[in-house]
Short mmCIF file of N, CA and C in Angstrom, two decimals:
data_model
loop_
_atom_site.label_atom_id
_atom_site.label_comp_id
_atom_site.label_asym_id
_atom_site.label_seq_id
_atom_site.Cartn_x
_atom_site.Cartn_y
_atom_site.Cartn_z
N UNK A 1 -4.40 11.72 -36.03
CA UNK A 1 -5.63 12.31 -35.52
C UNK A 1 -6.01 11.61 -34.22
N UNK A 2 -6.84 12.16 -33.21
CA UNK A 2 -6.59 11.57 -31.95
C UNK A 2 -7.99 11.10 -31.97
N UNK A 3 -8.41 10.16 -31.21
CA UNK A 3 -9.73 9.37 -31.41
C UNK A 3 -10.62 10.44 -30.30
N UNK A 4 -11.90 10.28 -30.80
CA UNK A 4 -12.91 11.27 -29.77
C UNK A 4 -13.33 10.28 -28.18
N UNK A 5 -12.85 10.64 -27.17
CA UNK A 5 -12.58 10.04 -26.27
C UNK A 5 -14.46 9.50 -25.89
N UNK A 6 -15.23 10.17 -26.65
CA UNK A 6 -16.64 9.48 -26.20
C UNK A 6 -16.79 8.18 -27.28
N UNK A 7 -16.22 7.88 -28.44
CA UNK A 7 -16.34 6.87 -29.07
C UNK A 7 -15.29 5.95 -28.41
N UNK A 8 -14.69 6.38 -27.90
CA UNK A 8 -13.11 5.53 -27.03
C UNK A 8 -13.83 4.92 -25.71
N UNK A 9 -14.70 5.71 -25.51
CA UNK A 9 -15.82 5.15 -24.15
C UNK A 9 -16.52 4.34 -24.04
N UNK A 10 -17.34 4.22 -25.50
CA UNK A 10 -18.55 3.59 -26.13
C UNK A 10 -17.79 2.43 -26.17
N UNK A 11 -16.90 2.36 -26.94
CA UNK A 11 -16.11 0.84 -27.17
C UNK A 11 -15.55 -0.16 -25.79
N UNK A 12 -15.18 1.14 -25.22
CA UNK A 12 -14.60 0.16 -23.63
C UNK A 12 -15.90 -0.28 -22.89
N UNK A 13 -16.95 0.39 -23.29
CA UNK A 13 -18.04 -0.31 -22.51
C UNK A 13 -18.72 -1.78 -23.24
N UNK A 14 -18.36 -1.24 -24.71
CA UNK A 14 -19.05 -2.92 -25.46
C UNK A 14 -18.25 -3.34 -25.25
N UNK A 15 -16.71 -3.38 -24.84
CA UNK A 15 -16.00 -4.55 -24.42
C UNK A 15 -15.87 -4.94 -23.14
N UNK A 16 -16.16 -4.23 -22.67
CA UNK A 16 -16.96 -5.26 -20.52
C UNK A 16 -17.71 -5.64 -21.26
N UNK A 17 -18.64 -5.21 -21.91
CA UNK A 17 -20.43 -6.31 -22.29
C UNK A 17 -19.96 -7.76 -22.19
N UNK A 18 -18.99 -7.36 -23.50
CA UNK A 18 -18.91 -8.48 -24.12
C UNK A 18 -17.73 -9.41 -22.98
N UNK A 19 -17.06 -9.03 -22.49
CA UNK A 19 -16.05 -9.75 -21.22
C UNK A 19 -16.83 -10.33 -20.38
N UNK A 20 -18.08 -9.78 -19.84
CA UNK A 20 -18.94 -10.50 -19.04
C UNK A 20 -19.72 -11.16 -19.73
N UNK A 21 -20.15 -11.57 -20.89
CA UNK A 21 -20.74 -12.47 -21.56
C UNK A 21 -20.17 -13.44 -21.85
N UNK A 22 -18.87 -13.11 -22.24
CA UNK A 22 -17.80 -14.47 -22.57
C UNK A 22 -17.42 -15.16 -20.96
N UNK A 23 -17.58 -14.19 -19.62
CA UNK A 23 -17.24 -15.03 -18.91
C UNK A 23 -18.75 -15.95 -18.12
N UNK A 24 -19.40 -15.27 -18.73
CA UNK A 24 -20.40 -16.18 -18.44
C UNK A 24 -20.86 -17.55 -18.83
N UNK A 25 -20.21 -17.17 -20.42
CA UNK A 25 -20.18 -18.53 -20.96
C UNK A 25 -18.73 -19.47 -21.16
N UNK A 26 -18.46 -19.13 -20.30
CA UNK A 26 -17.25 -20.17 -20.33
C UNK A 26 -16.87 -21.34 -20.09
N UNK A 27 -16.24 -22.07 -21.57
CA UNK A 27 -16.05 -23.32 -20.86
C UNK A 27 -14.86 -23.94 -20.89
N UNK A 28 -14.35 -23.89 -19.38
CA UNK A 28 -13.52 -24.43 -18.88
C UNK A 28 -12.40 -22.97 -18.32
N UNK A 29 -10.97 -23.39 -18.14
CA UNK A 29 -10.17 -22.09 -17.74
C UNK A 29 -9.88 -21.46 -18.46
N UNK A 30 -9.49 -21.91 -19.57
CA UNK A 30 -8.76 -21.36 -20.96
C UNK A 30 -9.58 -21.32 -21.98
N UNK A 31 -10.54 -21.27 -21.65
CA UNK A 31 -11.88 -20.71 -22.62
C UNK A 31 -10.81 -19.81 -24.01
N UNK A 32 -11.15 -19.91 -25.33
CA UNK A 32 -10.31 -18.75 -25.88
C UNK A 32 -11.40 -17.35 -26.24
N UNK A 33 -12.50 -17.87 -26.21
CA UNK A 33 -13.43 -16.77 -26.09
C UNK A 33 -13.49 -15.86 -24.83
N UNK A 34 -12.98 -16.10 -23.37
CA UNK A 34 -13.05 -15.31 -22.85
C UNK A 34 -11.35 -14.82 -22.81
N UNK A 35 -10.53 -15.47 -22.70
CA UNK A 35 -9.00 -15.17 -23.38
C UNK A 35 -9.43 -13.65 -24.60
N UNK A 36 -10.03 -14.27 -25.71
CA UNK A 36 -10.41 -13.23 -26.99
C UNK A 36 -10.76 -11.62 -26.22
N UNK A 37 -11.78 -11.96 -25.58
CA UNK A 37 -12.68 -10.67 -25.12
C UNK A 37 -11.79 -9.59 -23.77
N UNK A 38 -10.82 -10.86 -23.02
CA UNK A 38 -10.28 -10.04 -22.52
C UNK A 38 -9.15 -9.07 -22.99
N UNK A 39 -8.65 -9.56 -24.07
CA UNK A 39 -7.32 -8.71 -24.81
C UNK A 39 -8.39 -8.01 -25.29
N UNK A 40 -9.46 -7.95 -25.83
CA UNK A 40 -10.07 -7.02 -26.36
C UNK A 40 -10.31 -6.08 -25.52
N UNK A 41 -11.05 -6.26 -24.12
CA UNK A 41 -11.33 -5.01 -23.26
C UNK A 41 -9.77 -5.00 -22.79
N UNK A 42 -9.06 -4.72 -22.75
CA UNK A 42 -7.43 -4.27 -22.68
C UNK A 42 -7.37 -3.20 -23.74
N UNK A 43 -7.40 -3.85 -24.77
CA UNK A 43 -7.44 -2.46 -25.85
C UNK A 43 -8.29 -1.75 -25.90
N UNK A 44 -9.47 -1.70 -25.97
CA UNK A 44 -10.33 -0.79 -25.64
C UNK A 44 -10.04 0.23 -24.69
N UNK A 45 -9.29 -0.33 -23.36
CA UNK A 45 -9.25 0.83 -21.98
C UNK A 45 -8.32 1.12 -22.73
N UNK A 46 -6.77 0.84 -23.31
CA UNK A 46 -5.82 1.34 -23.34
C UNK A 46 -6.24 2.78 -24.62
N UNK A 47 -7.31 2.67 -25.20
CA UNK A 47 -7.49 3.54 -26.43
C UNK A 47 -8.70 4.52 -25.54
N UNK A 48 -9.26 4.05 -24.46
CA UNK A 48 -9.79 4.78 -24.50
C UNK A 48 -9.02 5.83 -23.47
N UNK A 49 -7.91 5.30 -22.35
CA UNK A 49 -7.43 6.23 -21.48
C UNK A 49 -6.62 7.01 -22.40
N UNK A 50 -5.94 6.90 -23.36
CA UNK A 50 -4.74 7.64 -23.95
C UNK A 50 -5.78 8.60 -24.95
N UNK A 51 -7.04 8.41 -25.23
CA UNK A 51 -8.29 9.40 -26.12
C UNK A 51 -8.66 9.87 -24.84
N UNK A 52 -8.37 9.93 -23.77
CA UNK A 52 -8.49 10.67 -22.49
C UNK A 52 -7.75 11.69 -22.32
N UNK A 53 -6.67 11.01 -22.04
CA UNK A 53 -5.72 11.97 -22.01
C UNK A 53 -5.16 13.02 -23.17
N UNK A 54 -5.54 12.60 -24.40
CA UNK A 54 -5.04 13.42 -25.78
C UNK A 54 -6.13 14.84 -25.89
N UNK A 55 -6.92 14.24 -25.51
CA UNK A 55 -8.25 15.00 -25.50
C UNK A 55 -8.68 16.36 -24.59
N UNK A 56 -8.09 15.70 -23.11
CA UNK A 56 -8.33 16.47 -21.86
C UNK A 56 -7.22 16.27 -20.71
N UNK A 57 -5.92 16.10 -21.41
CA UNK A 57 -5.01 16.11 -20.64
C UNK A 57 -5.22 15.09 -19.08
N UNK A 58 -5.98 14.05 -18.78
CA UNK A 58 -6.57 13.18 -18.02
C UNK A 58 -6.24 12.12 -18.19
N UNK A 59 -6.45 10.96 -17.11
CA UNK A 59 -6.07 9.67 -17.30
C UNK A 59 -7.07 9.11 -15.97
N UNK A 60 -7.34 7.59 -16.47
CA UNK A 60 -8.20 6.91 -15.24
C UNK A 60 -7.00 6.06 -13.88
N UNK A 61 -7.75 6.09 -13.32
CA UNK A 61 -6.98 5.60 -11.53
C UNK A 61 -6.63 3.88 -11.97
N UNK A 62 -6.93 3.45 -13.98
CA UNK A 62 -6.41 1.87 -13.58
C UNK A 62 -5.11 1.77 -14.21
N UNK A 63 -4.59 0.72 -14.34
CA UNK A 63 -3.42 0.35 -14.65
C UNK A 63 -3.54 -1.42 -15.29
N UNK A 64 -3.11 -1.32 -16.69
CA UNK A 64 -3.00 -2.96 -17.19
C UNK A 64 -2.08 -3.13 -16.92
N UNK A 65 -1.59 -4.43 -16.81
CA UNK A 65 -0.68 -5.54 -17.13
C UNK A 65 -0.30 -6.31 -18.48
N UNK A 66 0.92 -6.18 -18.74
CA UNK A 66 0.60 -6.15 -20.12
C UNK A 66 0.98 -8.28 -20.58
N UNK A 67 1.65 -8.40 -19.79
CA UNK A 67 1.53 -9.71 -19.71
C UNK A 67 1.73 -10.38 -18.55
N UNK A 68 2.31 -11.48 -18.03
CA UNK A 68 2.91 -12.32 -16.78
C UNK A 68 3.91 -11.82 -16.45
N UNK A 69 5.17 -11.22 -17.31
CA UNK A 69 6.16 -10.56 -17.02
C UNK A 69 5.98 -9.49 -15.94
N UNK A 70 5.15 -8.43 -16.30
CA UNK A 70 4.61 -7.66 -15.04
C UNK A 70 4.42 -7.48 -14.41
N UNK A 71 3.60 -8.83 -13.93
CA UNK A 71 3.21 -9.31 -12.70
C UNK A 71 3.97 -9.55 -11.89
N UNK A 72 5.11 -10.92 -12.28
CA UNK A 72 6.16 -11.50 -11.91
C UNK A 72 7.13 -10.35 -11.55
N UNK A 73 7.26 -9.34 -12.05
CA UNK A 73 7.77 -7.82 -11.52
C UNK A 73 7.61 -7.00 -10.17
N UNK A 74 6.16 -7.21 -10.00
CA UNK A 74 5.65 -6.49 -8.96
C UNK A 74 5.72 -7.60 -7.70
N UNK A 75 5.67 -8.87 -7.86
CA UNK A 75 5.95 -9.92 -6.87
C UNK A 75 7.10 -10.01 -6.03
N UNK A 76 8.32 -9.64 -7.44
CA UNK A 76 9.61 -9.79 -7.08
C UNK A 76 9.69 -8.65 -6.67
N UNK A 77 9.55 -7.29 -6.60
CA UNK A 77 9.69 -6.07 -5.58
C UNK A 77 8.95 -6.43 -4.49
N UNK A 78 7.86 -7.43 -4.19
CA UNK A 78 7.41 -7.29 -3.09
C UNK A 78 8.25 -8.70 -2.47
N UNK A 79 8.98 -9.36 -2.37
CA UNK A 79 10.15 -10.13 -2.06
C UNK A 79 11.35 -9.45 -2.04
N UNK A 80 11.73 -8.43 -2.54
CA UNK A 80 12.55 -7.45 -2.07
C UNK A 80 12.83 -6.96 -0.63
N UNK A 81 11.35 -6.50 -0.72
CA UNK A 81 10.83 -5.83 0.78
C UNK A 81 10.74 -6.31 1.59
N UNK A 82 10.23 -8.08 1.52
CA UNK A 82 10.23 -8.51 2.38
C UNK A 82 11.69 -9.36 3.13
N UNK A 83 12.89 -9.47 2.23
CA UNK A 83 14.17 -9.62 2.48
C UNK A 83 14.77 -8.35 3.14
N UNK A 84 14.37 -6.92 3.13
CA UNK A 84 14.84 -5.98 3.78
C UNK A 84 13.85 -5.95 5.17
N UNK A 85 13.09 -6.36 5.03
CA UNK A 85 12.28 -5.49 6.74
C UNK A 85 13.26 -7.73 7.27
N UNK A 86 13.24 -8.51 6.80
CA UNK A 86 14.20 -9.64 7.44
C UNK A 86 15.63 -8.93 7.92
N UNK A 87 16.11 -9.13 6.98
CA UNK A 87 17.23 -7.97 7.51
C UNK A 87 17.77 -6.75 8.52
N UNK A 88 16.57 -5.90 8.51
CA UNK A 88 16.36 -4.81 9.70
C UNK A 88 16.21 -6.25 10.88
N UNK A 89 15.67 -6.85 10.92
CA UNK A 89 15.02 -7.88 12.26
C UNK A 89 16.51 -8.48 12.67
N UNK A 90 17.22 -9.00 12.01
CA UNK A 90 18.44 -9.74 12.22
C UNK A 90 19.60 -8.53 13.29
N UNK A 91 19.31 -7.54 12.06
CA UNK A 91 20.33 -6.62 12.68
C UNK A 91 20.10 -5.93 14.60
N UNK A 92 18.65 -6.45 14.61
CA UNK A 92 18.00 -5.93 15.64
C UNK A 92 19.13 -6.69 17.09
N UNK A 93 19.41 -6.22 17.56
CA UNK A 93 20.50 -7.02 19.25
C UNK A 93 19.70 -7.07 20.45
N UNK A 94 19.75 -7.98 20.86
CA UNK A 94 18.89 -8.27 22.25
C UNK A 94 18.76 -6.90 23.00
N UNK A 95 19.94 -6.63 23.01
CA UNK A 95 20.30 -5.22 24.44
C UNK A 95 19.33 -4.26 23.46
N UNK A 96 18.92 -4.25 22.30
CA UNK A 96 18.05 -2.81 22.02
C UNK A 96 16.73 -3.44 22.35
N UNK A 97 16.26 -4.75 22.63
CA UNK A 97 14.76 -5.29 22.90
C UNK A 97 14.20 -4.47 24.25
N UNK A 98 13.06 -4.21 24.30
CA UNK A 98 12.62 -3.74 25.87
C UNK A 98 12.17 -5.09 26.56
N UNK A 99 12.59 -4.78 27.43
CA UNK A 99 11.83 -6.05 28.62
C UNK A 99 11.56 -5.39 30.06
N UNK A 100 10.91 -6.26 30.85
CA UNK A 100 9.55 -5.72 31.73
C UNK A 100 10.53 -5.18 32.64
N UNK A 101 11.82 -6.30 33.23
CA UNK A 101 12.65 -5.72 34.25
C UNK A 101 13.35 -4.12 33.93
N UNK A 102 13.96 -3.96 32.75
CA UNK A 102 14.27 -2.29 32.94
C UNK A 102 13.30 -1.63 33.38
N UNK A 103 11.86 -1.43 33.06
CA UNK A 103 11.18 -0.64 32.88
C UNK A 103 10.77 -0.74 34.56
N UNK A 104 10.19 -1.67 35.25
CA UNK A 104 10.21 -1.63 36.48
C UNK A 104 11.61 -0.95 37.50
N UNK A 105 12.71 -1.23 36.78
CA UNK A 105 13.77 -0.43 37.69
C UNK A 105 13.69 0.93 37.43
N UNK A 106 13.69 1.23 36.16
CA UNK A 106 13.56 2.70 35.65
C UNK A 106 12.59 3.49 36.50
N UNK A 107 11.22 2.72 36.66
CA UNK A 107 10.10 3.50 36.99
C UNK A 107 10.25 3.56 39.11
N UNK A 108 11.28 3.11 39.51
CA UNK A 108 11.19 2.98 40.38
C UNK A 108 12.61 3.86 41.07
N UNK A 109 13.67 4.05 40.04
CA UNK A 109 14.05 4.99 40.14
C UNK A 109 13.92 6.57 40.32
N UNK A 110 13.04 6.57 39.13
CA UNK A 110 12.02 7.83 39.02
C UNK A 110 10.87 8.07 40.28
N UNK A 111 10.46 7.03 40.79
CA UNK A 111 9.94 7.36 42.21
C UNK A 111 10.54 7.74 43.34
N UNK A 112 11.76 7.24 43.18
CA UNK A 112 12.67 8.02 44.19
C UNK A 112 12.88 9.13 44.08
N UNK A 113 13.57 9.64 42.96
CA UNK A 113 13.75 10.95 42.64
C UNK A 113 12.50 12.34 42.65
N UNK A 114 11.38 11.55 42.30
CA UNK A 114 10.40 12.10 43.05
C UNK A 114 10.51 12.22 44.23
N UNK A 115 9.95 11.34 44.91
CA UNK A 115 10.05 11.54 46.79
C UNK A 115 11.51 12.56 47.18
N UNK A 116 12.28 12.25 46.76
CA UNK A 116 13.54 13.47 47.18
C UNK A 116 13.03 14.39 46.91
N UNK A 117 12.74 14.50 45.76
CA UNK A 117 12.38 16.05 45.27
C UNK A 117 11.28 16.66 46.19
N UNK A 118 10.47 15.87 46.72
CA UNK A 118 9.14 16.66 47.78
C UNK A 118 9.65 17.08 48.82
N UNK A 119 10.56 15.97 49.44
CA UNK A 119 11.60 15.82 50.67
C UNK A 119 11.84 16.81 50.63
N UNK A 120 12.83 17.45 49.83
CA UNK A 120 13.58 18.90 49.75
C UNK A 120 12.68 19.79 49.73
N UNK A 121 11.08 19.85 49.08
CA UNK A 121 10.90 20.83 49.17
C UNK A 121 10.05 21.34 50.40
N UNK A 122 9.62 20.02 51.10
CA UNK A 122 8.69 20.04 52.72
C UNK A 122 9.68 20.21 53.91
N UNK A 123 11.46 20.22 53.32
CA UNK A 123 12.67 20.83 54.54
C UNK A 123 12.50 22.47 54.04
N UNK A 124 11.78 23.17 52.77
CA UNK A 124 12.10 24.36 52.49
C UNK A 124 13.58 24.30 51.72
N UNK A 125 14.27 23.33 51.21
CA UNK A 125 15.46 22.96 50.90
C UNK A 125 15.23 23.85 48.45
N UNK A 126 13.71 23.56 48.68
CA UNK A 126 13.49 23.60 47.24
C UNK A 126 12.89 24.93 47.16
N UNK A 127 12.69 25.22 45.68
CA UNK A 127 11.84 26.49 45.18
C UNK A 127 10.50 26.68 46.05
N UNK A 128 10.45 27.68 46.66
CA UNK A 128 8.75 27.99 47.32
C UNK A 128 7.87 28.35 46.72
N UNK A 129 6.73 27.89 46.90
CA UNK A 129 5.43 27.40 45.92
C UNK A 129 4.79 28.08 46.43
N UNK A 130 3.84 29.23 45.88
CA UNK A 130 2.14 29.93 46.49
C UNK A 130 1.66 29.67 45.80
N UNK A 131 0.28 29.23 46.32
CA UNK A 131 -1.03 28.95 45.76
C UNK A 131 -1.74 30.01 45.68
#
C-alpha cells in the first residue's frame, strides 16, 4: 500500500524540527543526537519523495547521499575532468597560441588589400558604383 504523500510530508517536516533542534543543541561534532536526527530526516525525505512520486507520478529537485562513498564518487568524476581539460592544455602547440605579432601583420595585410582595392576602383579598373 503506498503511504499518503501528505502524512509523508507531515513527517519530513517533524524531522527538520527536530534536525534543527538537535543541531542546536549540540555537543561537540559527533553529537549522536544530531548524527540520530539526521538519518532520521533522510528517511523521512526518502519516504516522503517516493509517497510523491507513487501518488502523483512527481519527485522533488533534492538528491541524498547515501553515505561517504557517494560523495567520494562525485569528487572523483570531478578529478576526472579536471585531468581531461589538463590534457586538452598539454596537447595545445605553441604555433596554435595567438600572439600580438600575427595579428598586426595580418591586419596590415588586409590594409593593403584594401587600398588596392580603392586604387583599382578610382583608375575605373573596378565595378562602377552609383549613388
Amino acid at each position: 500500500m503506498a503511504t499518503d504523500p501528505r502524512a509523508a510530508l507531515d513527517r519530513f517536516v517533524a524531522a527538520l524540527e527536530a534536525h534543527l533542534q538537535a543541531a542546536q543543541r549540540r555537543r561537540g561534532e559527533q553529537d549522536p543526537a544530531v548524527e540520530a536526527a539526521y538519518r532520521a530526516l533522510a528517511d523521512a525525505f526518502e519516504a516522503y519523495d517516493e509517497a510523491l512520486y507513487s501518488a502523483h507520478d512527481e519527485v522533488t529537485p533534492f538528491v541524498l547521499y547515501d553515505d561517504v562513498e557517494d560523495a567520494d564518487d562525485d569528487e572523483d568524476a570531478d578529478d576526472d575532468e579536471d585531468a581531461e581539460d589538463e590534457d586538452a592544455d598539454e596537447d595545445l602547440e605553441e604555433e596554435d597560441l595567438d600572439d600580438a605579432e600575427d595579428d598586426t601583420e595580418d591586419d596590415t595585410e588586409d590594409d593593403t588589400e584594401i587600398d588596392d582595392e580603392a586604387g583599382d576602383d578610382a583608375r575605373g579598373d573596378g565595378p562602377a558604383t552609383r549613388l
